[in-house]
mmCIF file of C-alpha atoms in Angstrom:
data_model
loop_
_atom_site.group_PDB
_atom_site.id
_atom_site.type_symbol
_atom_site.label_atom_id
_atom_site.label_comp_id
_atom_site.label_asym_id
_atom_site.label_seq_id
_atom_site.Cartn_x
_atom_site.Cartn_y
_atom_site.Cartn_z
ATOM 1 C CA UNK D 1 -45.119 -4.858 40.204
ATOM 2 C CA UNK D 2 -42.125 -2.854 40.190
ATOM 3 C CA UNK D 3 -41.699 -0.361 37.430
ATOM 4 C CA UNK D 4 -38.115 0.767 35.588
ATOM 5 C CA UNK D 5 -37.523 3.700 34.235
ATOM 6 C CA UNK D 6 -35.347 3.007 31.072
ATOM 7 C CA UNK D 7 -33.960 4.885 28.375
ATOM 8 C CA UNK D 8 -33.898 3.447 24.751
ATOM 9 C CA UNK D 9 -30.190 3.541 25.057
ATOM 10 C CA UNK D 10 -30.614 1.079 28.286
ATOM 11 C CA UNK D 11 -32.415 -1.122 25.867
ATOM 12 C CA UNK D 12 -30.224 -0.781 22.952
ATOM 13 C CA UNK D 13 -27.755 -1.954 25.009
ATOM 14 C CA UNK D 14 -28.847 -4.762 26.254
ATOM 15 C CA UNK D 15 -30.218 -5.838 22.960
ATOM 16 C CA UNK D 16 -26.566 -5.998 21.859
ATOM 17 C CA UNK D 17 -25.426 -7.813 24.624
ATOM 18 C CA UNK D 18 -27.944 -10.506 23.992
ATOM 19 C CA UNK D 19 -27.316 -10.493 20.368
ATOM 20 C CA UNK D 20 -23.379 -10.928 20.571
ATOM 21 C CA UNK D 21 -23.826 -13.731 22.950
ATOM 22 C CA UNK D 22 -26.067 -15.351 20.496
ATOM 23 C CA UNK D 23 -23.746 -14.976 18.003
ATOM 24 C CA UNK D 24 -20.620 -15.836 20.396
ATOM 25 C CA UNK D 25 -22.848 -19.501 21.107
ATOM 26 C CA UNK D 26 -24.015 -20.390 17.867
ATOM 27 C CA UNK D 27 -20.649 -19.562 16.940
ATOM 28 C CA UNK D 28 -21.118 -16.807 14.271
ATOM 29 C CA UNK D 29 -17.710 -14.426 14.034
ATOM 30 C CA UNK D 30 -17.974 -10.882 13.261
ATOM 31 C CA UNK D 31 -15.103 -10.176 11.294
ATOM 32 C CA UNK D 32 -14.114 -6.667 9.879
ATOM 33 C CA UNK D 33 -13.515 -6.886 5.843
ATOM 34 C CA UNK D 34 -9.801 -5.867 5.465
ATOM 35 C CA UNK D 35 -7.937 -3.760 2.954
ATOM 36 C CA UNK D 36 -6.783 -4.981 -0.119
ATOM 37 C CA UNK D 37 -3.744 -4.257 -1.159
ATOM 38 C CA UNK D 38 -2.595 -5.180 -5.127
ATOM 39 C CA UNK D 39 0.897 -4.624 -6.658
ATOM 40 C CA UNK D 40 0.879 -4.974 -10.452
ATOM 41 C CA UNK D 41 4.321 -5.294 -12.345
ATOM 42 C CA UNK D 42 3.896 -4.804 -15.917
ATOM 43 C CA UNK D 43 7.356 -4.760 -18.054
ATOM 44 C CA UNK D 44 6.459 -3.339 -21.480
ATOM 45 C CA UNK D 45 7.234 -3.736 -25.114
ATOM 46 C CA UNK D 46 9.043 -0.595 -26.375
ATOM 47 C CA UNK D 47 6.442 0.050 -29.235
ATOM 48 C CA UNK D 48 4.045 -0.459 -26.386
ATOM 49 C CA UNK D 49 5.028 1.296 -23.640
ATOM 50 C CA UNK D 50 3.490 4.558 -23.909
ATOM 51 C CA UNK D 51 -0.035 2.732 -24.684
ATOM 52 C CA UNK D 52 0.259 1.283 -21.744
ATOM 53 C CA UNK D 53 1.308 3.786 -19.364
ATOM 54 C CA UNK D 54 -2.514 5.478 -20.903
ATOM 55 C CA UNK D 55 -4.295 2.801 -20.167
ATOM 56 C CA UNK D 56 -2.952 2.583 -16.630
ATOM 57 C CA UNK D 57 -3.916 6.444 -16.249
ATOM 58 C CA UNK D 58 -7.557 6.117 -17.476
ATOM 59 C CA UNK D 59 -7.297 2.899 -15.039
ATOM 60 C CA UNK D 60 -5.738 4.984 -12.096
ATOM 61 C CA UNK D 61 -8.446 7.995 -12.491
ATOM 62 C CA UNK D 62 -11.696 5.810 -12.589
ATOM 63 C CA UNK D 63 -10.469 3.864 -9.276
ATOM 64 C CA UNK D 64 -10.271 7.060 -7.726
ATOM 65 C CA UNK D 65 -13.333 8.152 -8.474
ATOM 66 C CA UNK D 66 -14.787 5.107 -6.602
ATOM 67 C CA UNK D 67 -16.265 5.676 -2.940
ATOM 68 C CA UNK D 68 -14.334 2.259 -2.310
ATOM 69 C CA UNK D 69 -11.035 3.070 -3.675
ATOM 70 C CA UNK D 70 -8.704 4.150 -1.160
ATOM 71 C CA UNK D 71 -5.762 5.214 -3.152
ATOM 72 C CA UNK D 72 -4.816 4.158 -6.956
ATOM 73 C CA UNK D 73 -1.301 5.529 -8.013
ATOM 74 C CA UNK D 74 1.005 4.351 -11.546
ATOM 75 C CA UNK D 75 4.468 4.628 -11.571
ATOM 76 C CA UNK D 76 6.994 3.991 -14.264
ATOM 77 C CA UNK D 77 11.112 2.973 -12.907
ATOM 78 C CA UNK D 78 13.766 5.670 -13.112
ATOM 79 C CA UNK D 79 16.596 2.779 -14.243
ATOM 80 C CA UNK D 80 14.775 0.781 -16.155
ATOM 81 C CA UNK D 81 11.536 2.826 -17.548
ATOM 82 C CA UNK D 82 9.751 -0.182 -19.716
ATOM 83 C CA UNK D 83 8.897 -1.552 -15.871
ATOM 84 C CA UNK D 84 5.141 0.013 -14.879
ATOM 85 C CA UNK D 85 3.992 -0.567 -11.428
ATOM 86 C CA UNK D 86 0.301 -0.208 -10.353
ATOM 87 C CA UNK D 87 -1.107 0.479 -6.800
ATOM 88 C CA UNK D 88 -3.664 0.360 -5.447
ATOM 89 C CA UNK D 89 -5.639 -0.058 -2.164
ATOM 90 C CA UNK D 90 -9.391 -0.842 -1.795
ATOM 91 C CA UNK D 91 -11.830 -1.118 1.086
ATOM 92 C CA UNK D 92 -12.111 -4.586 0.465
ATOM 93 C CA UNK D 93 -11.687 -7.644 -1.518
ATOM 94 C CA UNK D 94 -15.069 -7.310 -3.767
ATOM 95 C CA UNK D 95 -14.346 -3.340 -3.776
ATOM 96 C CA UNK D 96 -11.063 -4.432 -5.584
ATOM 97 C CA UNK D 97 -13.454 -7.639 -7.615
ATOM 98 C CA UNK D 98 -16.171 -5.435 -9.023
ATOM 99 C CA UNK D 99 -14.055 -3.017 -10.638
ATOM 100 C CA UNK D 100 -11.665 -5.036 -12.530
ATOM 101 C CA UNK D 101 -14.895 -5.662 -14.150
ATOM 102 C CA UNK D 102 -14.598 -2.248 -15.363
ATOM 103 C CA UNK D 103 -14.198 -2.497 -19.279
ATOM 104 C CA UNK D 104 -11.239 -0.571 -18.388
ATOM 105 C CA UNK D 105 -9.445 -3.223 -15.956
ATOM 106 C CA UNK D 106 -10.142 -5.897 -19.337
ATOM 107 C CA UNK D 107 -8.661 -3.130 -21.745
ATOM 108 C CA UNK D 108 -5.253 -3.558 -19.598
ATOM 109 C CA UNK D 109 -5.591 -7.330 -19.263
ATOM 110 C CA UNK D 110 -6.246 -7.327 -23.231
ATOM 111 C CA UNK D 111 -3.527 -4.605 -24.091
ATOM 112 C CA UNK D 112 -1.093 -6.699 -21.670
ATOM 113 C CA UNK D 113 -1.874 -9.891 -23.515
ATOM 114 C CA UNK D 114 0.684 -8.285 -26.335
ATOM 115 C CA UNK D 115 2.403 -5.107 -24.487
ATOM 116 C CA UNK D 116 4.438 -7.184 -22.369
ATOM 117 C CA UNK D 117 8.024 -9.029 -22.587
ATOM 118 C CA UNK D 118 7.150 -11.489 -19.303
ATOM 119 C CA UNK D 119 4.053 -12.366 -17.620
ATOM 120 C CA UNK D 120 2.221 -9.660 -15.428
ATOM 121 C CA UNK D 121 3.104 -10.208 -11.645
ATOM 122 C CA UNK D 122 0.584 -9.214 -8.896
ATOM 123 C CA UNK D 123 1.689 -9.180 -5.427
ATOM 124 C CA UNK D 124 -0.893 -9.047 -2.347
ATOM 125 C CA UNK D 125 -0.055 -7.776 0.393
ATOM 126 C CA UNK D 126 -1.009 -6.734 3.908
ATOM 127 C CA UNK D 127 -0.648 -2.848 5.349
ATOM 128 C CA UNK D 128 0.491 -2.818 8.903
ATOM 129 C CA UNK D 129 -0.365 0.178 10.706
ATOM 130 C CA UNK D 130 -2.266 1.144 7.611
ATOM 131 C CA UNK D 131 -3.149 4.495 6.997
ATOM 132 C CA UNK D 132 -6.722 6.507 6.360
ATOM 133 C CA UNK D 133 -8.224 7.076 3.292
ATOM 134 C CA UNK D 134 -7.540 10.546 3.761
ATOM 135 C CA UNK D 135 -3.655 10.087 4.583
ATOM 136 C CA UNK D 136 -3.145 7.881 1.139
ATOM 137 C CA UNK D 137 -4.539 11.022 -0.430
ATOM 138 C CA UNK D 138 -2.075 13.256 1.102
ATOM 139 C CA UNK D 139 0.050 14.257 -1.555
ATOM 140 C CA UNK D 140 3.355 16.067 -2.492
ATOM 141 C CA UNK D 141 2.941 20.302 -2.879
ATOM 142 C CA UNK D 142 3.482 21.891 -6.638
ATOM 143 C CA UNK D 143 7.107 22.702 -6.026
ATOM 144 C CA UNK D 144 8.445 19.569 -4.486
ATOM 145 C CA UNK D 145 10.507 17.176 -6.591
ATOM 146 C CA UNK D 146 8.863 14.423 -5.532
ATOM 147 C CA UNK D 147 10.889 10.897 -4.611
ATOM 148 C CA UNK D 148 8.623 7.620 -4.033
ATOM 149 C CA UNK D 149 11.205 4.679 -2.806
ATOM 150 C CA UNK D 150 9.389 1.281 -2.564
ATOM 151 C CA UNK D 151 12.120 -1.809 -1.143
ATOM 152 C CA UNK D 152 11.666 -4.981 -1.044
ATOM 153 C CA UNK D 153 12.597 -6.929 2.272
ATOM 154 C CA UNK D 154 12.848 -10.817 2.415
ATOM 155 C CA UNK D 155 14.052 -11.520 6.216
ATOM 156 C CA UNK D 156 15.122 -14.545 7.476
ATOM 157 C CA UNK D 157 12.588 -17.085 8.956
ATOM 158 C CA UNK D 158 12.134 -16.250 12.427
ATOM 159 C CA UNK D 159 12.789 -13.170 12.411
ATOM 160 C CA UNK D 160 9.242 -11.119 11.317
ATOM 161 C CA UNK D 161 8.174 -10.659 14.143
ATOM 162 C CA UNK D 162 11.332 -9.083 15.300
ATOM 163 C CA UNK D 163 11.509 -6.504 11.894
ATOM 164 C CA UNK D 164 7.725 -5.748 12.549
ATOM 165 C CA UNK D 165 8.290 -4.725 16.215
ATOM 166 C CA UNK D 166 11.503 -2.261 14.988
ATOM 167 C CA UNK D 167 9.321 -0.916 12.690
ATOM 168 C CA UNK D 168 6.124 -0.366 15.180
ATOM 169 C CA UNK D 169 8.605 1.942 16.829
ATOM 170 C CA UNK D 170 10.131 3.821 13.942
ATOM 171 C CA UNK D 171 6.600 4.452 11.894
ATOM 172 C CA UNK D 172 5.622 7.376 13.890
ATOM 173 C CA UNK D 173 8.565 9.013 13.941
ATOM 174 C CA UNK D 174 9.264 8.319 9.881
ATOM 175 C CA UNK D 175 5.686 9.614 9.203
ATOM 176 C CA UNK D 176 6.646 13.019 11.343
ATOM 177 C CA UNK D 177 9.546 14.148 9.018
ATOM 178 C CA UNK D 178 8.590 17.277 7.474
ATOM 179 C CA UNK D 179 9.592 15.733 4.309
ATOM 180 C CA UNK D 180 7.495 12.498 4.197
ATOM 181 C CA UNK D 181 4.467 12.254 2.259
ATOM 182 C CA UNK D 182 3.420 8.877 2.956
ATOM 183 C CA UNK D 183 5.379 5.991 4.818
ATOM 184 C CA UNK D 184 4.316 2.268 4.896
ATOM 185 C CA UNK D 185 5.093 -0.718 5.413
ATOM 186 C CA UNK D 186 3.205 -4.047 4.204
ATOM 187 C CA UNK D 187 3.787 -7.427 4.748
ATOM 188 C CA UNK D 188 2.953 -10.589 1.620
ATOM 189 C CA UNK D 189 -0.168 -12.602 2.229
ATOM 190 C CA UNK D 190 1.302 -15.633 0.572
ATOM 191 C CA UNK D 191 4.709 -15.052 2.506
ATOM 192 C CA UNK D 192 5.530 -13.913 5.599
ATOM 193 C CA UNK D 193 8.945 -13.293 5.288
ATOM 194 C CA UNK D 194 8.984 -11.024 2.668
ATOM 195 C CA UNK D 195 8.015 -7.299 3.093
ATOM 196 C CA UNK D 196 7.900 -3.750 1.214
ATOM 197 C CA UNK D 197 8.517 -0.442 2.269
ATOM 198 C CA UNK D 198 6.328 2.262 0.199
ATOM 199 C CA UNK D 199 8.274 5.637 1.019
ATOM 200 C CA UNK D 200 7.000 8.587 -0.552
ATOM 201 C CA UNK D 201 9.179 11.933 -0.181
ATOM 202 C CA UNK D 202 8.852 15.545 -1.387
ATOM 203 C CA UNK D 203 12.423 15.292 -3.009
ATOM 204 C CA UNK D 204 16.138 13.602 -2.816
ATOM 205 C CA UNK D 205 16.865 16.221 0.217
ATOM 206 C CA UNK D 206 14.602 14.582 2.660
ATOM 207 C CA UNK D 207 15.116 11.184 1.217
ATOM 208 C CA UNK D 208 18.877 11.893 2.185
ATOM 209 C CA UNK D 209 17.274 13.299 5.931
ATOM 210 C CA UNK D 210 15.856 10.352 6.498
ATOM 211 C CA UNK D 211 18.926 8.321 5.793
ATOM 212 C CA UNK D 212 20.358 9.866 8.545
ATOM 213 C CA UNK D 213 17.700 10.108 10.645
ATOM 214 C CA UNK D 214 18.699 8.755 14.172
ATOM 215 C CA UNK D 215 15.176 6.249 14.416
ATOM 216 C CA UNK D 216 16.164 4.512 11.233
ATOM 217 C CA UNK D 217 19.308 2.914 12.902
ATOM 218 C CA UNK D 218 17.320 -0.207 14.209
ATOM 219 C CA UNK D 219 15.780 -0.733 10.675
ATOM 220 C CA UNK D 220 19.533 -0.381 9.067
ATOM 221 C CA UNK D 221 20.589 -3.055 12.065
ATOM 222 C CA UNK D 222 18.234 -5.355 11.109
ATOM 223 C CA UNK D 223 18.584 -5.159 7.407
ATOM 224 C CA UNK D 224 22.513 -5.717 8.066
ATOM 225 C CA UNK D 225 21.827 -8.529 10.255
ATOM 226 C CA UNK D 226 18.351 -10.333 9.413
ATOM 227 C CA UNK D 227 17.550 -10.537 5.909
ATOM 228 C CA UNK D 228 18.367 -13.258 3.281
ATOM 229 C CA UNK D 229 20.230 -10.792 0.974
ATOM 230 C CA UNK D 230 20.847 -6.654 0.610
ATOM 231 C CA UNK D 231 17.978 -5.011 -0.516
ATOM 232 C CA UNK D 232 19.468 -2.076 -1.031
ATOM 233 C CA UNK D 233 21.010 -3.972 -4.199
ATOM 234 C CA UNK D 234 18.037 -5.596 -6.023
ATOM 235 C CA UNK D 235 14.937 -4.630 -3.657
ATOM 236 C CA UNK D 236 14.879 -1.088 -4.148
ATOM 237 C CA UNK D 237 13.247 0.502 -6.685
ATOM 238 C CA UNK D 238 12.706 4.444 -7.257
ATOM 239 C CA UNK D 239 9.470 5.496 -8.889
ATOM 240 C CA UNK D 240 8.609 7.814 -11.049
ATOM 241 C CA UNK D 241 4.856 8.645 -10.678
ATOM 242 C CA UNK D 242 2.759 9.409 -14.162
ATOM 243 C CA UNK D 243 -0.701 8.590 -12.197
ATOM 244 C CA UNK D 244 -2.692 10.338 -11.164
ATOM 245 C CA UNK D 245 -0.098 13.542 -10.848
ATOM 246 C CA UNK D 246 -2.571 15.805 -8.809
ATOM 247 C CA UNK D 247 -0.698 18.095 -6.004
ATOM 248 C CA UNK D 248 -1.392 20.564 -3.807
#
C-alpha cells in the first residue's frame, strides 16, 4: 500500500469539490442573498408633518443600530418640504422583513394611515456597483454644506444596457472627486428602464464641479439622446437630510 502525505487543507479541498458537484448534479444553486434596497415617499399633512419627520428619525436611528442595516438615511425636499423620503439599504430581504416588525416600522405605517395627502409609494430597487457597508457610512465633515441630489432616469427600451455601460465607466471617476460623499446608481426591480442616481456632495461648489466634470459628458449624451423625457425637469429632486445628521 502506498501511503500520502496530506494536509487537512488537501482534504478540505477536495471535500468541497465533491460537495459542489453534488450540489451542481442534484441541481441545488448556491445563490448569494442580495441587498435590499427600499425608497419610501411619504407626502405629509401640514399639521402632520413634523410628527412624521420624528417618527422617521426614531425609525432611521434603530435601523442603524442593526448589525444588518447597511445604511438608513431621511430626507425632507428643498421645493416642496411636506415630501419625506426614506432610505434605506439592508443585507437582505428578511434583514429589511424582521425589522419592519419593529413597533417602530407599525408606528409609521399607523401615523401614515392619517399623516398623508396620497398613498405611501415604495420603490425597490437594485444597486449596481454597490458600495460597502463602510462606504454608505462615509459621511459629509462638520463644515460642509452638504448637497444630496437623487434623479430619476426612465430611458428608452433598448437602451439599459447602453446607460449602464456609460455609467460602469464614469462611477470611479465620480466617486474620486474630492467633493463626493457617496455616488450611486440603482436600477428598479419591477422596471428596467427606469433608474436613480443617489449623489451625495459636501456642498453646491462641488455639485457645480461635477457638472463640469469632463467624465460626465457621456452621461449628459445619453440623457440628451436616450431617455423618454428630461429628468433634469421632473426627476430631480434635492434633499435635505434630517436623519440621522451625524458627521465627522
Amino acid at each position: 500500500m502506498i501511503k500520502t502525505n496530506r494536509t487537512p487543507w488537501a482534504v478540505l479541498y477536495n471535500v468541497i469539490v465533491v460537495l459542489s458537484v453534488f450540489l451542481l448534479f442534484s441541481g441545488i444553486s448556491v445563490k448569494a442573498q442580495e441587498i435590499s434596497v427600499k425608497l419610501t415617499r411619504f407626502e405629509a399633512k401640514a399639521d402632520y408633518q413634523n410628527q412624521l419627520k420624528q417618527a422617521l428619525s426614531t425609525y432611521v436611528k434603530n435601523a442603524l443600530s442593526k448589525d444588518g442595516n447597511i445604511m438608513a438615511e431621511a430626507y425632507y425636499e428643498r421645493e416642496k418640504p411636506s415630501v419625506l423620503w426614506l432610505i434605506e439599504r439592508w443585507k437582505n430581504e428578511s434583514e429589511l422583513e424582521n425589522f419592519n416588525k419593529d413597533p417602530q416600522a407599525k408606528k409609521i405605517n399607523s401615523l401614515a394611515k392619517k399623516a398623508i395627502t396620497q398613498p405611501v409609494k415604495t420603490i425597490q430597487v437594485k444597486d449596481l456597483e454597490p458600495l460597502s457597508k463602510e462606504e454608505w457610512r462615509r459621511t459629509s465633515k462638520k463644515e460642509d454644506n452638504q448637497l444630496t441630489i437623487m434623479l430619476f432616469v426612465d430611458a428608452k427600451s433598448g437602451t439599459e444596457q447602453t446607460f449602464k455601460d456609460v455609467y460602469h465607466v464614469a462611477m470611479p471617476q465620480f466617486r474620486s472627486e474630492p467633493g463626493v460623499v457617496t455616488y450611486q446608481l440603482s436600477q428598479f426591480e419591477n422596471d428596467p428602464t427606469q433608474f436613480v442616481t443617489y449623489e451625495k456632495f459636501r456642498g453646491d461648489d462641488a455639485f457645480q464641479y461635477h457638472l463640469k466634470f469632463p467624465p460626465i459628458q457621456p452621461v449628459i449624451d445619453f440623457l440628451n439622446s436616450s431617455i423618454k423625457k428630461q429628468p433634469f425637469q421632473t426627476g430631480i429632486h434635492n434633499l435635505i437630510e434630517f436623519a440621522p445628521l451625524t458627521r465627522e
